[in-house]
XYZ file of C-alpha atoms in Angstrom:
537
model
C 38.188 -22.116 64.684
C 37.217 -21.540 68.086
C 35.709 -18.193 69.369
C 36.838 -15.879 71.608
C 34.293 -15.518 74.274
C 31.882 -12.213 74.183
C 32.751 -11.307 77.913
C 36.334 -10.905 76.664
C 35.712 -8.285 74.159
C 33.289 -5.957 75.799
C 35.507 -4.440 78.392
C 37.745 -3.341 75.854
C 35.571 -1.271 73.792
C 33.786 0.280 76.695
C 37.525 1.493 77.978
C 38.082 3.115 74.593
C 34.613 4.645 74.844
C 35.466 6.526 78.210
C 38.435 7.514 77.163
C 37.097 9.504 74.035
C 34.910 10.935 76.474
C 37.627 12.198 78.933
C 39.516 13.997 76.134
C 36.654 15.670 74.780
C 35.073 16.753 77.842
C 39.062 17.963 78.949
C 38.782 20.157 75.886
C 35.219 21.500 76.184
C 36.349 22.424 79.706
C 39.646 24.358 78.768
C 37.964 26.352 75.464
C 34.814 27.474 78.252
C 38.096 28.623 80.536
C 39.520 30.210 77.417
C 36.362 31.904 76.915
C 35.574 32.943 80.495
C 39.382 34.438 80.773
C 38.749 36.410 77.801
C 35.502 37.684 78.333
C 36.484 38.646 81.965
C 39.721 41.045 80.547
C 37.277 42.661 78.525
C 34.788 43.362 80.796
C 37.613 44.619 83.438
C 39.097 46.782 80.962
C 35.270 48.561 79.907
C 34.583 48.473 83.417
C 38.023 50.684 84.459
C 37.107 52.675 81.145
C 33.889 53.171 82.455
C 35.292 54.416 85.621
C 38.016 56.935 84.618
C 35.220 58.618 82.007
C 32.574 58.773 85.221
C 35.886 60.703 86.845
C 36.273 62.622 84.276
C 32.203 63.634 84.443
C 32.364 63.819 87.958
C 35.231 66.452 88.137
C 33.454 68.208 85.174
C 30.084 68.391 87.141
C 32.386 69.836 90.143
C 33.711 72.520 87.946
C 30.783 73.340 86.342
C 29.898 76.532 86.780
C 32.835 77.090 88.881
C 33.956 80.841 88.269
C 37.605 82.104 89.452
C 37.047 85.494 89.762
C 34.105 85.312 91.688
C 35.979 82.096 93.625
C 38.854 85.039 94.397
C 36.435 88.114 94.987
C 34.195 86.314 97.194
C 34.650 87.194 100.720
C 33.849 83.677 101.959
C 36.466 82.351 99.427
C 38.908 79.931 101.600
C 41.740 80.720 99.007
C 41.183 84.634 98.675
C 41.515 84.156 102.480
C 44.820 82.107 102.950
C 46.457 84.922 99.841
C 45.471 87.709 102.228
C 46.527 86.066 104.954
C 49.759 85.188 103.023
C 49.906 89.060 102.449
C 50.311 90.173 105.624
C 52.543 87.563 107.096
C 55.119 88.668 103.976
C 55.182 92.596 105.553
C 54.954 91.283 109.328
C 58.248 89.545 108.616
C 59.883 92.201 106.961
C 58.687 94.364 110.614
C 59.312 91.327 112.802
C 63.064 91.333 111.441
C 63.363 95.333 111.930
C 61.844 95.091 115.174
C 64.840 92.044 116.378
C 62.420 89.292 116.312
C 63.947 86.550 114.099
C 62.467 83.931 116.231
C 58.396 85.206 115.352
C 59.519 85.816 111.865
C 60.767 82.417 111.590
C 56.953 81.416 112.491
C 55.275 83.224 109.505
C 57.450 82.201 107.438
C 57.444 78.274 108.424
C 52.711 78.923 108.583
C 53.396 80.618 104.788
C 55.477 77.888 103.476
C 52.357 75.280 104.702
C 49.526 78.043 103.638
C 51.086 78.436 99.966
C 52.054 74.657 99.736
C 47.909 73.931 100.398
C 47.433 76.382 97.158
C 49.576 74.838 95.339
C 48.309 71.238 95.789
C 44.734 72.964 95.111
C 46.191 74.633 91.683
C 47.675 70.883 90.530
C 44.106 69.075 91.556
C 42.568 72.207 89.483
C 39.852 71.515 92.724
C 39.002 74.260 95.049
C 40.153 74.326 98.344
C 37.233 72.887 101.116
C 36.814 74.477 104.610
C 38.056 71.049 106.072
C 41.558 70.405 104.703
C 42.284 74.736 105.102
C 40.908 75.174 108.550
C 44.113 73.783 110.643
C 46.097 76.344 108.374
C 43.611 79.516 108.360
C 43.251 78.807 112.282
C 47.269 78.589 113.083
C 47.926 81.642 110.294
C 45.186 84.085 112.261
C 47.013 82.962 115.589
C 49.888 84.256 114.291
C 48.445 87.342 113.270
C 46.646 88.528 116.401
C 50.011 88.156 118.174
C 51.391 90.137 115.286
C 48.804 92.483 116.577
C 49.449 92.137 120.311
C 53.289 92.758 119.592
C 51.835 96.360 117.751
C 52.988 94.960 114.800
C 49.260 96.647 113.181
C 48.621 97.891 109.665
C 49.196 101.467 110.840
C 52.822 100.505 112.852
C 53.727 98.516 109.598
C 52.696 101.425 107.292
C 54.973 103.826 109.384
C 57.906 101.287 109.709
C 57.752 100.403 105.691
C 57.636 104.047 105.083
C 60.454 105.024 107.425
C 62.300 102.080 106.261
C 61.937 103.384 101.969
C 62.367 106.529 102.778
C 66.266 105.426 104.797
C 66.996 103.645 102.052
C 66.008 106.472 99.304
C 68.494 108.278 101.377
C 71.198 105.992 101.098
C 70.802 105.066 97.266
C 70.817 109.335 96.669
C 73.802 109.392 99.066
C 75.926 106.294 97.510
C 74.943 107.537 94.365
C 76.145 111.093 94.886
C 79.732 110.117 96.161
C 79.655 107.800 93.013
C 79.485 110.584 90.834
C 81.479 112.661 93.097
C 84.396 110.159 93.253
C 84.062 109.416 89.463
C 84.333 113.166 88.334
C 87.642 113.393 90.925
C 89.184 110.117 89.379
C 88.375 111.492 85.722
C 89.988 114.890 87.064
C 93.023 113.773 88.281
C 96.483 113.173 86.631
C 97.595 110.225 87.174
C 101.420 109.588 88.883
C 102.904 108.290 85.977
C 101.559 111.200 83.331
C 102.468 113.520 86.167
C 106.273 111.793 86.083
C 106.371 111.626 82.223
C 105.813 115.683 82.365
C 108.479 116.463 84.838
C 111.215 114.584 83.188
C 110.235 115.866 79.987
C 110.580 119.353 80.914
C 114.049 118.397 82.843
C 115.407 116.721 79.293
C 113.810 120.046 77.549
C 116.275 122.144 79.579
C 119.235 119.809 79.740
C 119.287 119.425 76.434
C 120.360 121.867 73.846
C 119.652 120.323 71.139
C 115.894 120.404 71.460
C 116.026 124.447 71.884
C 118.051 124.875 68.683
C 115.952 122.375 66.430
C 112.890 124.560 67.709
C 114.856 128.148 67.285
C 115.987 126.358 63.213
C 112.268 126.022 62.329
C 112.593 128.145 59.363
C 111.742 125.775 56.984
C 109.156 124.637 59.446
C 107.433 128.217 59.704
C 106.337 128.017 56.003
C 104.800 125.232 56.483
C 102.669 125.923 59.694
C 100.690 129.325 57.154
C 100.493 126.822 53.692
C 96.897 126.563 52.760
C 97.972 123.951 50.341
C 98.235 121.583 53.010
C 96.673 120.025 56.188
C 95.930 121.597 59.031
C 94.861 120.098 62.475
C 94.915 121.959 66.198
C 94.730 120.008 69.465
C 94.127 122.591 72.623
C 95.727 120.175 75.580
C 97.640 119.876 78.978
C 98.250 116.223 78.218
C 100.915 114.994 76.773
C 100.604 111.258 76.139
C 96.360 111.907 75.004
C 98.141 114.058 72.300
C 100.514 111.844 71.294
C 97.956 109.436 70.670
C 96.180 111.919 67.969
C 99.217 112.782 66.206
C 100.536 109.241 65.856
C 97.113 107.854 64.630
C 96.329 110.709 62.375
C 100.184 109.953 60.993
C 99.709 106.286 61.055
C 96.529 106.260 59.382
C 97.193 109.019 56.560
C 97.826 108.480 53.063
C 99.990 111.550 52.177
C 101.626 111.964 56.142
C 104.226 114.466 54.744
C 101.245 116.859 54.084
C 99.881 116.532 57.452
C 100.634 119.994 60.093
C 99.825 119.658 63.649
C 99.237 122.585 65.333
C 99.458 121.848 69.256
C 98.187 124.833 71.702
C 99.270 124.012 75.369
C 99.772 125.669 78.463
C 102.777 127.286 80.489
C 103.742 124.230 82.605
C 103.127 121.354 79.591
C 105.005 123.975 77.067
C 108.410 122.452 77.675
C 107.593 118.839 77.986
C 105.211 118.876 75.247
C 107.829 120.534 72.922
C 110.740 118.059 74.204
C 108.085 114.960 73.360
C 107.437 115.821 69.850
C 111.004 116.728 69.392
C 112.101 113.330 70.462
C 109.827 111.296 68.523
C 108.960 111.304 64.705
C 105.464 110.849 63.160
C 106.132 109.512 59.951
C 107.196 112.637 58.956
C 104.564 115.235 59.982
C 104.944 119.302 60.419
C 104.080 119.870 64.618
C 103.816 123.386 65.733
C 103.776 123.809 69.711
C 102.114 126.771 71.250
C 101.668 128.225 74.791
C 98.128 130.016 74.743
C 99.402 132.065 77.797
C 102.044 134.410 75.497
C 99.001 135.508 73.106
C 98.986 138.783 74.020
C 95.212 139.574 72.551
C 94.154 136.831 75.429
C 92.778 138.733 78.337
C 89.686 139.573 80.059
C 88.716 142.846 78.280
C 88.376 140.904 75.212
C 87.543 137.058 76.584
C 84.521 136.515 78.652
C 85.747 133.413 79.954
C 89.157 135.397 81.909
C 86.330 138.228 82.731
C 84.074 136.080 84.680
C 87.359 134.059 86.284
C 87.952 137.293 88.198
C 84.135 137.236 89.451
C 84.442 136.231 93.124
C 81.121 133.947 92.583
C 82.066 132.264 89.783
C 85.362 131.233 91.526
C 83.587 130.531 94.220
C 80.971 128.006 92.154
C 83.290 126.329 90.411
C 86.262 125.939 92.729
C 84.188 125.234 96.230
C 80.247 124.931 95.079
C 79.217 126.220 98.506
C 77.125 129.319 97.730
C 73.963 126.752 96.860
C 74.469 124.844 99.699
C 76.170 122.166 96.901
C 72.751 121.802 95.423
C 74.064 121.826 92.256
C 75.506 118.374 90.835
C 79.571 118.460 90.920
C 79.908 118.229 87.610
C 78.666 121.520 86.664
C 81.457 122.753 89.030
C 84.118 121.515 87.735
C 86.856 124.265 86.737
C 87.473 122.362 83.803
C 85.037 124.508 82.405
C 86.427 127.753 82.496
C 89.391 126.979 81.331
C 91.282 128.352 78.558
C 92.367 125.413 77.010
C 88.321 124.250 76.512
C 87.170 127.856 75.153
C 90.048 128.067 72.985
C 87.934 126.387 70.541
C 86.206 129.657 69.889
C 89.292 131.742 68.895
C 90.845 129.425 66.471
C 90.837 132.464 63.717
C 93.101 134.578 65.853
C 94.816 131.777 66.836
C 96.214 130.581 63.189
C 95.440 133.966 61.624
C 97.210 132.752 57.915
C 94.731 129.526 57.980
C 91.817 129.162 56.057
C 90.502 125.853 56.755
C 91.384 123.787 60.294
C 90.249 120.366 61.686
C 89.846 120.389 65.138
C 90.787 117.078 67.335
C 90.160 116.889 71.236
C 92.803 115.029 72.820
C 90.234 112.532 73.657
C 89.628 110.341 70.037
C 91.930 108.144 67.888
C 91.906 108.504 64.827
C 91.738 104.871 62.797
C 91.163 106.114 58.869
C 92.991 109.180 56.938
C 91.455 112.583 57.215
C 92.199 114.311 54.535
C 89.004 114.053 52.628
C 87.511 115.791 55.391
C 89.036 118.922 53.730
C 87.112 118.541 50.331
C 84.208 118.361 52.002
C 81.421 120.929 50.942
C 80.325 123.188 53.448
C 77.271 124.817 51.518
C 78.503 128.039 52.811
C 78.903 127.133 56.483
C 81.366 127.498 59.522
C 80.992 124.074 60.790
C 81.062 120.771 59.949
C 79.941 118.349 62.418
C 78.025 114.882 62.964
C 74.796 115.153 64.231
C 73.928 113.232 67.759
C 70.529 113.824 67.533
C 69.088 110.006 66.551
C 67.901 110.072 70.289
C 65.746 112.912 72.012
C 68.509 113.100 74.440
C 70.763 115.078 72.124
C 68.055 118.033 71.070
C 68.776 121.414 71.920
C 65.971 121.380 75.099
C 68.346 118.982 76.796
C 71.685 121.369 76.884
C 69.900 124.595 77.384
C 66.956 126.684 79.659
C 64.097 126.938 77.532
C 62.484 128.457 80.657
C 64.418 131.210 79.821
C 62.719 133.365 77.339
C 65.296 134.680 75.215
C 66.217 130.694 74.770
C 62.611 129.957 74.062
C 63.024 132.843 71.424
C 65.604 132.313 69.224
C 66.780 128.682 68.920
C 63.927 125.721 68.013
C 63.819 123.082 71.251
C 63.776 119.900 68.618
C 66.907 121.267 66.639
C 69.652 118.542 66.226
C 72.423 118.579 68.552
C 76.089 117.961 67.286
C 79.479 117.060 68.501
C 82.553 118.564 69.182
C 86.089 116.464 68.718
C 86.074 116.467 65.075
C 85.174 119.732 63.492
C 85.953 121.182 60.171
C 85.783 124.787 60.196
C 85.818 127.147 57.525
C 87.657 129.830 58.649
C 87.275 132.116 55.858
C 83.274 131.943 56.302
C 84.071 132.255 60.332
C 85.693 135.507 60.158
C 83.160 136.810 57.557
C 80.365 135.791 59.982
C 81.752 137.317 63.268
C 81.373 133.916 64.571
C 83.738 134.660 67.960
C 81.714 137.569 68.385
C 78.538 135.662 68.454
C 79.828 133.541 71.447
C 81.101 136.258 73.199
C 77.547 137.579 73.050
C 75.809 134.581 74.476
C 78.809 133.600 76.899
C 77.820 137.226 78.783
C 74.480 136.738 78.479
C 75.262 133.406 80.880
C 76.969 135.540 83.351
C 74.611 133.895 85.816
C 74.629 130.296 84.501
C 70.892 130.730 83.781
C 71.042 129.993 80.033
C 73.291 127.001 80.547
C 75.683 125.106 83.098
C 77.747 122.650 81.725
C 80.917 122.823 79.443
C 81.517 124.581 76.446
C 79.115 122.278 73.998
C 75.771 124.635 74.938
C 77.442 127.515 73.791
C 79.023 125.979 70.947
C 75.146 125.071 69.963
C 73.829 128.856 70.415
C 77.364 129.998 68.448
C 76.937 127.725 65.304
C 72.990 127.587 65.302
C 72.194 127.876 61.393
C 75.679 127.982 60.760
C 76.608 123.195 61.052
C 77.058 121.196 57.874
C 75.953 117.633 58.779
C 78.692 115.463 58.331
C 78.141 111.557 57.613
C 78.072 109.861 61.051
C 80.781 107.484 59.963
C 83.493 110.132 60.680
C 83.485 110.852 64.164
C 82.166 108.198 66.586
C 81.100 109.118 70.136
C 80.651 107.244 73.678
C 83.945 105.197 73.823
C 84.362 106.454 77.184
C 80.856 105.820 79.068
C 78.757 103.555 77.639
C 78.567 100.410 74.926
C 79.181 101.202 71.122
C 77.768 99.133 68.319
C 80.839 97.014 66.861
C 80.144 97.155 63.265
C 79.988 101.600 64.222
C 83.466 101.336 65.525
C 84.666 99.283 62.617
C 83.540 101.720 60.326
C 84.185 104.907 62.195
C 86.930 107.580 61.210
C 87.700 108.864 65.071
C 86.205 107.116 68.033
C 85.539 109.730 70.622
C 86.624 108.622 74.364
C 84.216 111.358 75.470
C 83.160 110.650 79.491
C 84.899 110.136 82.450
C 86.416 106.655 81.612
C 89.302 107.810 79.460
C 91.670 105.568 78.301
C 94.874 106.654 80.093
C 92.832 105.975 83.726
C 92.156 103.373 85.690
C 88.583 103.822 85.406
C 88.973 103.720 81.588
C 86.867 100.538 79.507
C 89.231 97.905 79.383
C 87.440 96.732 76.002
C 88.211 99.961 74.333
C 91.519 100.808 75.521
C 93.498 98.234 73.077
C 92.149 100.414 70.403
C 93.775 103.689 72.215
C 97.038 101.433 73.201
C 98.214 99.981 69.735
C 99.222 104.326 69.222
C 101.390 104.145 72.628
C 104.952 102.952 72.346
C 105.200 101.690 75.711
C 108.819 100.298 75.420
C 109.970 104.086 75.326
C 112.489 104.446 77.550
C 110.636 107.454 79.634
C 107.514 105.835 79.257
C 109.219 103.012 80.949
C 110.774 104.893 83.673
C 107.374 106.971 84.604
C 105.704 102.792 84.700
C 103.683 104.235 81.950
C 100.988 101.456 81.302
């Protein structure tokens, strides 16, 4: 067999040979790439590590020892500086606009917007402020202010302007507020058109028609009725006719036994006739009403009443019906004539009034009643006059806040932290009030005020000095107050027997609280003809 030669063979094995070492030197080089690529990520990453945490030490070094009060007390302090500076631009552009200078007020403002944005960027770096980056703003803000101080606008000018300028406005707020008050007490005063019209053509149906006079001239069967102690007796002293109507018609609509229910209704001369054709025309599920003009009782005059006494005092008319003699120092509510009349004091004579009664509940014409009443007469009165709830859960409703305990027989006889009650629902034993003299203890303290020194407004002070020692607390649920000037607790009105309009917002006015007056509305029949025709709404 023939041989192949050895040249032939040796180039082939020496091929294979480099190529084994190409491959394996290809993959030494790639796994020493791998290597490097790996190493060098983690070396970057402990190197940017490294640098955030010599940050970190860095800013730590800076604010060591760093102290913010001191930074702010410091007189050298470049932020202390750019506040105070800050300071005084804020009142030299309050003086820059008073003095017609919008255009230099324009310029603090613009240098305080740059001065408080340079804090701010200072507060977010947590870094305090350096001479260098404040100096433009420090320089340009104390240019400012020496032209401030060239245009007068100095800390003494500024103290006078600010002053002058708190001391106008004081004025205004105490004038604006005063003809708030003013206004207020007029619109609370005043009858509106439509109650006005509602009167008038009730008085012109009371003469025109017959029938009224003769069902009020047939009343015997009434008449027994208005002196039985074995039923219920409320009084209402009022001049308004559709506030009325809203008592009787709640008390009616709310009361279990309605045929046992007497309303006895005290009015004046003019409301006499409307007031008796109203009640004539319109049924309360069938309730006993007794009208009455105060002005025919003949034991009503000024030798026995204080009130008609001091009416014919040419300084109390002139108080209450002009206010000048104190220059109108006095607030225009003490002054209103509301106060001396009749119709208010009433409440004091309500033995001679119903002499036959022994027990009354008295109503103002400003509540609705929403529960029945006639528990209220089995109420114990532990040998008292009145029964009343107490209003004294605030210190606003003490005795020192209705009456002059400057005045020594005040300081003498009545305690200054005694409870204060309400008047508007009032149970009064009138058995106990004749026994007691209580009229005559009014009339004593309603002379003693001759001078308004003891007291100035309405007839609740005197109510307090008549029945001190002599109230039964009732449970607060039964007559709920401030309907008619401020915000009552929900749940309260839920729960409450009579809510109390009391304040100038009454419910029949304009200026009433819309949120209460669907609770006084649901007891007005407004598709009544003469409601309709006086736009009664």
């Amino acid at each position: 067999m023939r041989r192949r030669a050895v040249d032939f063979r040796r180039p082939s094995v020496r091929r294979r040979l480099i190529s084994k070492v190409f491959w394996f030197t290809l993959c030494g080089v790639l796994v020493l790439l791998l290597c490097f690529a790996l190493f060098g990520r983690e070396k970057g990453s402990t190197s940017s590590t490294s640098a955030m945490v010599k940050r970190y030490y860095r800013r730590n070094k800076l604010m060591e020892g760093f102290n913010v009060t001191e930074e702010m007390l410091s007189p050298h302090s470049i932020t202390r500086q750019l506040n105070d500076q800050i300071a005084l631009a804020k009142a030299l552009v309050v003086i820059a606009k008073e003095s017609n200078n919008p255009h230099f007020a324009w310029e603090l403002s613009d240098q305080m917007r740059n001065s408080q944005l340079l804090l701010s960027n200072a507060a977010t770096r947590e870094i305090p402020l350096t001479a260098t980056e404040s100096d433009l703003a420090i320089r340009n803000m104390a240019f400012l202010l020496y032209q401030a101080n060239q245009l007068h606008y100095d800390s003494a000018t500024m103290i006078m302007t600010l002053k002058s300028r708190i001391e106008s406005l004081e004025e205004l707020v105490s004038s604006v507020s005063e003809k708030s008050t003013k206004y207020g007490q007029i619109a609370a005063e005043e009858v509106p058109k439509s109650l006005y019209c509602l009167g008038i053509t009730l008085t012109v149906e009371w003469f025109r028609n017959a029938d009224f006079q003769k069902k009020l001239n047939d009343g015997s069967q009434v008449a027994d009725k208005l002196k039985d102690n074995n039923l219920y007796h409320f009084c209402v002293f009022s001049d308004n006719i559709l506030a009325t109507s809203v008592v009787v018609n709640s008390t009616a609509s709310n009361s279990v036994n309605p045929d046992l229910v007497v309303f006895h209704i005290v009015t004046d001369e003019i409301n006499y006739a409307p007031m008796n054709a109203w009640f004539s025309m319109n049924t309360f599920r069938g309730l006993t009403i007794e009208v009455q003009n105060f002005e025919k009782f003949s034991w009503l005059n000024a030798s026995y009443v204080p009130v008609l006494k001091q009416l014919q005092d040419s300084d109390t008319r002139n108080y209450y019906f002009s206010g000048n003699n104190d220059e109108s120092q006095t607030p225009v509510k003490y002054r209103n004539p509301k106060y001396l009349s009749m119709l208010n004091h009433l409440r004091f004579y309500i033995p001679e009034v119903f002499p036959s009664l022994e027990k009354v509940v008295f109503l103002d014409d400003d509540v609705v009643v929403q529960k029945d009443l006639l528990p209220l007469f089995t109420i114990d009165l532990n040998g008292n006059v009145n029964g009343a709830v107490e209003t004294c859960m605030e210190t606003f409703h003490r005795y020192h806040k209705y009456l002059n305990y400057s005045h020594p027989i005040i300081r003498a006889h009545f305690d200054p932290d005694a409870c204060g009650w309400a008047f508007g629902m009032n149970v009064f034993d009138l058995v106990e009030w004749r026994k007691r003299n209580v009229t005559g203890i009014y009339h004593y303290w309603q002379e003693k005020n001759v001078d308004r020194t003891l007291w100035k407004l309405g007839t609740l002070p005197p109510g307090l000095l008549t029945f001190y020692g002599l109230t039964e607390p009732l449970d607060p649920n039964w007559h709920i107050l401030g309907l008619g000037y401020t915000t009552v607790d929900p749940q309260l009105l839920q729960n409450g027997a009579v809510l109390h309009f009391n304040g100038n917002s009454k419910p029949w006015l304009k200026i009433g609280m819309e949120k209460y007056k669907l609770l006084w509305d649901k007891y007005v029949n407004y598709s009544q003809p003469m409601l309709q025709r006086c736009n009664v709404h």
